[in-house]
C-alpha positions as YAML, in Angstrom:
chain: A
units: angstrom
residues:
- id: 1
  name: UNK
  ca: [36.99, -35.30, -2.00]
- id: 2
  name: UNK
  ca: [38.00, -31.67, -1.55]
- id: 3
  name: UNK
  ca: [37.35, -31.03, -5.25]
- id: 4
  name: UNK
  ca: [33.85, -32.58, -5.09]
- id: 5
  name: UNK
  ca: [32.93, -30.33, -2.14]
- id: 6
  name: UNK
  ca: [34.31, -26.94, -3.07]
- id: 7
  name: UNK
  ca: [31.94, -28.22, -6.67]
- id: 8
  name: UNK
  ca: [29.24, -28.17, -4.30]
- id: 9
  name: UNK
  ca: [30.28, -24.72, -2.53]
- id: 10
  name: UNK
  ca: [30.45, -23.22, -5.74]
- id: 11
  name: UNK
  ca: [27.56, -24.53, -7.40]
- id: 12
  name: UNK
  ca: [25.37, -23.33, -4.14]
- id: 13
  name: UNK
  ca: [27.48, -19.96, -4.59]
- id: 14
  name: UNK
  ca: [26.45, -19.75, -8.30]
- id: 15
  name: UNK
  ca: [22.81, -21.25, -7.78]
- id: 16
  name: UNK
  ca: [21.63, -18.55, -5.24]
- id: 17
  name: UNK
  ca: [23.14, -15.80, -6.80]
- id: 18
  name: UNK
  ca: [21.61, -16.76, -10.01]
- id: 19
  name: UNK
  ca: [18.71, -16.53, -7.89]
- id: 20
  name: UNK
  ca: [19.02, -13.28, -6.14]
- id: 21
  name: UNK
  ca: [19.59, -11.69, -9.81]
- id: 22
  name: UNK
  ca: [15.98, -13.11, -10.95]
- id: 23
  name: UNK
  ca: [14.21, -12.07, -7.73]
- id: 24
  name: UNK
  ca: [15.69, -8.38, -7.14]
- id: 25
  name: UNK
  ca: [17.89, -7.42, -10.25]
- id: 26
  name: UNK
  ca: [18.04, -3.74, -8.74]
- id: 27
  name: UNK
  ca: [21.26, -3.97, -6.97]
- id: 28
  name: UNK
  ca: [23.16, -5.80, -10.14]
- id: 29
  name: UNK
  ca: [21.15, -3.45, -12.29]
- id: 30
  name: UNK
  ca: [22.45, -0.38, -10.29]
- id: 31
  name: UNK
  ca: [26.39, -1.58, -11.10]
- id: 32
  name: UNK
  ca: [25.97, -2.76, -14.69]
- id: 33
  name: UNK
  ca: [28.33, -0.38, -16.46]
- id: 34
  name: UNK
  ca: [26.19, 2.37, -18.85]
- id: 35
  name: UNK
  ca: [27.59, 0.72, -22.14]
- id: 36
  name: UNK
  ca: [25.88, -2.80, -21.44]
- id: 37
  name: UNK
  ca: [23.08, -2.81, -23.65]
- id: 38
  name: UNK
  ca: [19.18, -4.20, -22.41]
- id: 39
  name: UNK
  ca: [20.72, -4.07, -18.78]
- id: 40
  name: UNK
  ca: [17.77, -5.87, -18.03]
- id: 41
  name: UNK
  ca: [17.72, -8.40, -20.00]
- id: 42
  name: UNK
  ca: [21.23, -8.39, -19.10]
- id: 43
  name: UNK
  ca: [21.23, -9.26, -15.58]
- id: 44
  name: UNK
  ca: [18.12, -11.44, -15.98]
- id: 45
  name: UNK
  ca: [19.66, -14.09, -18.29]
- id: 46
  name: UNK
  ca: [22.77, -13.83, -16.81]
- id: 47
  name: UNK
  ca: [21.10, -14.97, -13.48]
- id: 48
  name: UNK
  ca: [19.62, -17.67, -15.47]
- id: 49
  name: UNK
  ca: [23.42, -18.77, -16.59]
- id: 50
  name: UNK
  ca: [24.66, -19.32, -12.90]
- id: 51
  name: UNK
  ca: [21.40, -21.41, -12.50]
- id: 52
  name: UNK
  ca: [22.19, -23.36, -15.39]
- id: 53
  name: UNK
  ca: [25.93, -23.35, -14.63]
- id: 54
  name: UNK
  ca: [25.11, -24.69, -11.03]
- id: 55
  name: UNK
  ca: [22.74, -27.57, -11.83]
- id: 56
  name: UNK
  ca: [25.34, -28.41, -14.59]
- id: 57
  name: UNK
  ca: [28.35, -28.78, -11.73]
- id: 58
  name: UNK
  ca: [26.06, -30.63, -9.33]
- id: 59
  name: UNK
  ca: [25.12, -33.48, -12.05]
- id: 60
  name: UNK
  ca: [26.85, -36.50, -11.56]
- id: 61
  name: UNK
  ca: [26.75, -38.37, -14.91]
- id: 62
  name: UNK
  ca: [28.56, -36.51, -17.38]
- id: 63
  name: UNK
  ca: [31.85, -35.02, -16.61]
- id: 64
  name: UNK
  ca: [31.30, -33.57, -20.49]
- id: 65
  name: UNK
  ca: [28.40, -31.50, -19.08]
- id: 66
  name: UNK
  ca: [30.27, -30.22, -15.58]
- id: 67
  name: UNK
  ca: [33.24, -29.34, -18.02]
- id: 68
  name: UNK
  ca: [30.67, -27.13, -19.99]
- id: 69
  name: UNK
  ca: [29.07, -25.68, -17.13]
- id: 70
  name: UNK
  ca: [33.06, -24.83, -15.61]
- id: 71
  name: UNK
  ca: [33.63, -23.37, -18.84]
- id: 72
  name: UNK
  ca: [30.57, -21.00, -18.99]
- id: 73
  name: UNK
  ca: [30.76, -20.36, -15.45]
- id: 74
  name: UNK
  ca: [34.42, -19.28, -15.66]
- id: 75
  name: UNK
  ca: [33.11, -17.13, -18.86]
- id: 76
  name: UNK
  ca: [30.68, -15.36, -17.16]
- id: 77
  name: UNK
  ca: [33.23, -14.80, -13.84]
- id: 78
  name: UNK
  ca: [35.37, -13.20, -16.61]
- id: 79
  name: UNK
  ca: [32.17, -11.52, -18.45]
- id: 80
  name: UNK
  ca: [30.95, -9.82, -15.17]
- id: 81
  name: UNK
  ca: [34.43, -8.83, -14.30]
- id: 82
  name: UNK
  ca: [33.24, -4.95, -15.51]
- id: 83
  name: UNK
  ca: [30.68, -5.18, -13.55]
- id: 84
  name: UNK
  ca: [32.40, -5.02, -10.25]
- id: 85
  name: UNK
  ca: [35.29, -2.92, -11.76]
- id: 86
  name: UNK
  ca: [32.77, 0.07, -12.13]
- id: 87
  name: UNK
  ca: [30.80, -1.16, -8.58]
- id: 88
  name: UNK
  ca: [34.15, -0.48, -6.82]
- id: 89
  name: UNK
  ca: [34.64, 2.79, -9.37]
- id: 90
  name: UNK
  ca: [31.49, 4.01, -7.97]
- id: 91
  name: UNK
  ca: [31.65, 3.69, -4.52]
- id: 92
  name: UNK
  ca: [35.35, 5.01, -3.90]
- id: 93
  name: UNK
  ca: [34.02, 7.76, -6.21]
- id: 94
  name: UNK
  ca: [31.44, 8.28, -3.02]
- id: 95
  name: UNK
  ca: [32.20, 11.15, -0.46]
- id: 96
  name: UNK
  ca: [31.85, 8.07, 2.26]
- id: 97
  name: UNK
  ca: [33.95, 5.56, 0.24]
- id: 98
  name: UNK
  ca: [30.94, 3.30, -0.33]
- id: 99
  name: UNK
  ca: [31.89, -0.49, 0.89]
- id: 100
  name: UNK
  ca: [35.59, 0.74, 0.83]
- id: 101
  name: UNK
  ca: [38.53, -1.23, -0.33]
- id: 102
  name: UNK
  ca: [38.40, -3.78, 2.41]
- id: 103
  name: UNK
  ca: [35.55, -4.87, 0.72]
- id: 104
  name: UNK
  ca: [36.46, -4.50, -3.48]
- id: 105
  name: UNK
  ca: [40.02, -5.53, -2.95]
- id: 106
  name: UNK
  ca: [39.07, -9.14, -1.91]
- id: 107
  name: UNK
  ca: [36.15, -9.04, -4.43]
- id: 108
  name: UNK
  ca: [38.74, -8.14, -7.51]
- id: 109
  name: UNK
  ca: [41.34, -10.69, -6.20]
- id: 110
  name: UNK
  ca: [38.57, -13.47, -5.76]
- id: 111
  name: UNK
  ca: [37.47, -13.10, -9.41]
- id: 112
  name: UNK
  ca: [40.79, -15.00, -10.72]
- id: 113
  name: UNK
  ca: [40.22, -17.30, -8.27]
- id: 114
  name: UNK
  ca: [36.57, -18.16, -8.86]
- id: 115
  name: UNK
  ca: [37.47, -18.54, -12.31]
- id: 116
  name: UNK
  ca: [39.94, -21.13, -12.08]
- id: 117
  name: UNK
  ca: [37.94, -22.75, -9.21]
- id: 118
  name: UNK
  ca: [34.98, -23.61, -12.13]
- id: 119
  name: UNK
  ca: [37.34, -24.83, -14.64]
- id: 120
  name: UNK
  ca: [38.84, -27.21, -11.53]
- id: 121
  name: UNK
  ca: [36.22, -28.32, -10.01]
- id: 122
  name: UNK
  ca: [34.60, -28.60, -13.77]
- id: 123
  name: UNK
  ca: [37.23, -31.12, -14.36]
- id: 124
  name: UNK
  ca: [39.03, -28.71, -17.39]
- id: 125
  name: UNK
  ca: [41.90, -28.14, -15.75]
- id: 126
  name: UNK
  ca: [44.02, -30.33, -13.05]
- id: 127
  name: UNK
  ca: [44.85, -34.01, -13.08]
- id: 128
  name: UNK
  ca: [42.44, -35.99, -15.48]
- id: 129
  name: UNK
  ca: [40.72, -33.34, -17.11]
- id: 130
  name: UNK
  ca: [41.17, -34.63, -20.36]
- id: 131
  name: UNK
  ca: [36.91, -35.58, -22.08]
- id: 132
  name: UNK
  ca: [36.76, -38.83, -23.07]
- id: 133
  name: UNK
  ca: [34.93, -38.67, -26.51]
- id: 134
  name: UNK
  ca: [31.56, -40.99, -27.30]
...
């Protein structure tokens, strides 16, 4: 039951987020580290892949499609990583500390976490999580 719900959490986590990088990109285009080539195109299709990563978590037929979308969700946690590194870079590099470390601390040990917490509640790791095959 607890597994199902934090699913749900985290697939409403991923879903808006996905969303908020489609409708105003500035703020995740403003923290996308220099090297990341097409930022744009960047943070646009990576907002599509926590859409696509939440619907697949929410669907309640095939536990081979909520394993994929724990997988790629877990992947992009991992991929985006960089991301917030040079966000919290940035702002301590600020003369008034930006967010601060009360606020990047939590967000760099939450990243672990978040990525585990799609391959549980994706059913790839944890009790039963082995696929059955067709």
């Amino acid at each position: 039951m607890i597994k199902t719900i934090l699913r749900v959490i985290l697939a409403l986590f991923y879903g808006y987020a996905g969303y908020a990088h489609l409708v105003r990109p500035e703020p995740f285009l403003t923290i996308t580290p220099g090297w990341v080539p097409f930022p744009e195109a960047v943070v646009l299709w990576t907002g599509v892949a926590e859409i696509a990563g939440a619907v697949g978590l929410l669907q309640p037929f095939s536990k081979q499609l909520r394993q994929a979308a724990g997988i790629g969700l877990a992947l992009y946690a991992l991929c985006v990583w960089p991301a917030n590194i040079n966000h919290f870079a940035m702002d301590m590099a600020r003369a008034d500390g930006g967010l601060g470390l009360g606020y990047h601390i939590p967000r760099m040990i939450a990243q672990p976490i978040l990525i585990w917490l799609a391959l549980w509640t994706g059913g790839v790791v944890g009790p039963k999580a082995k696929v059955r095959q067709p």
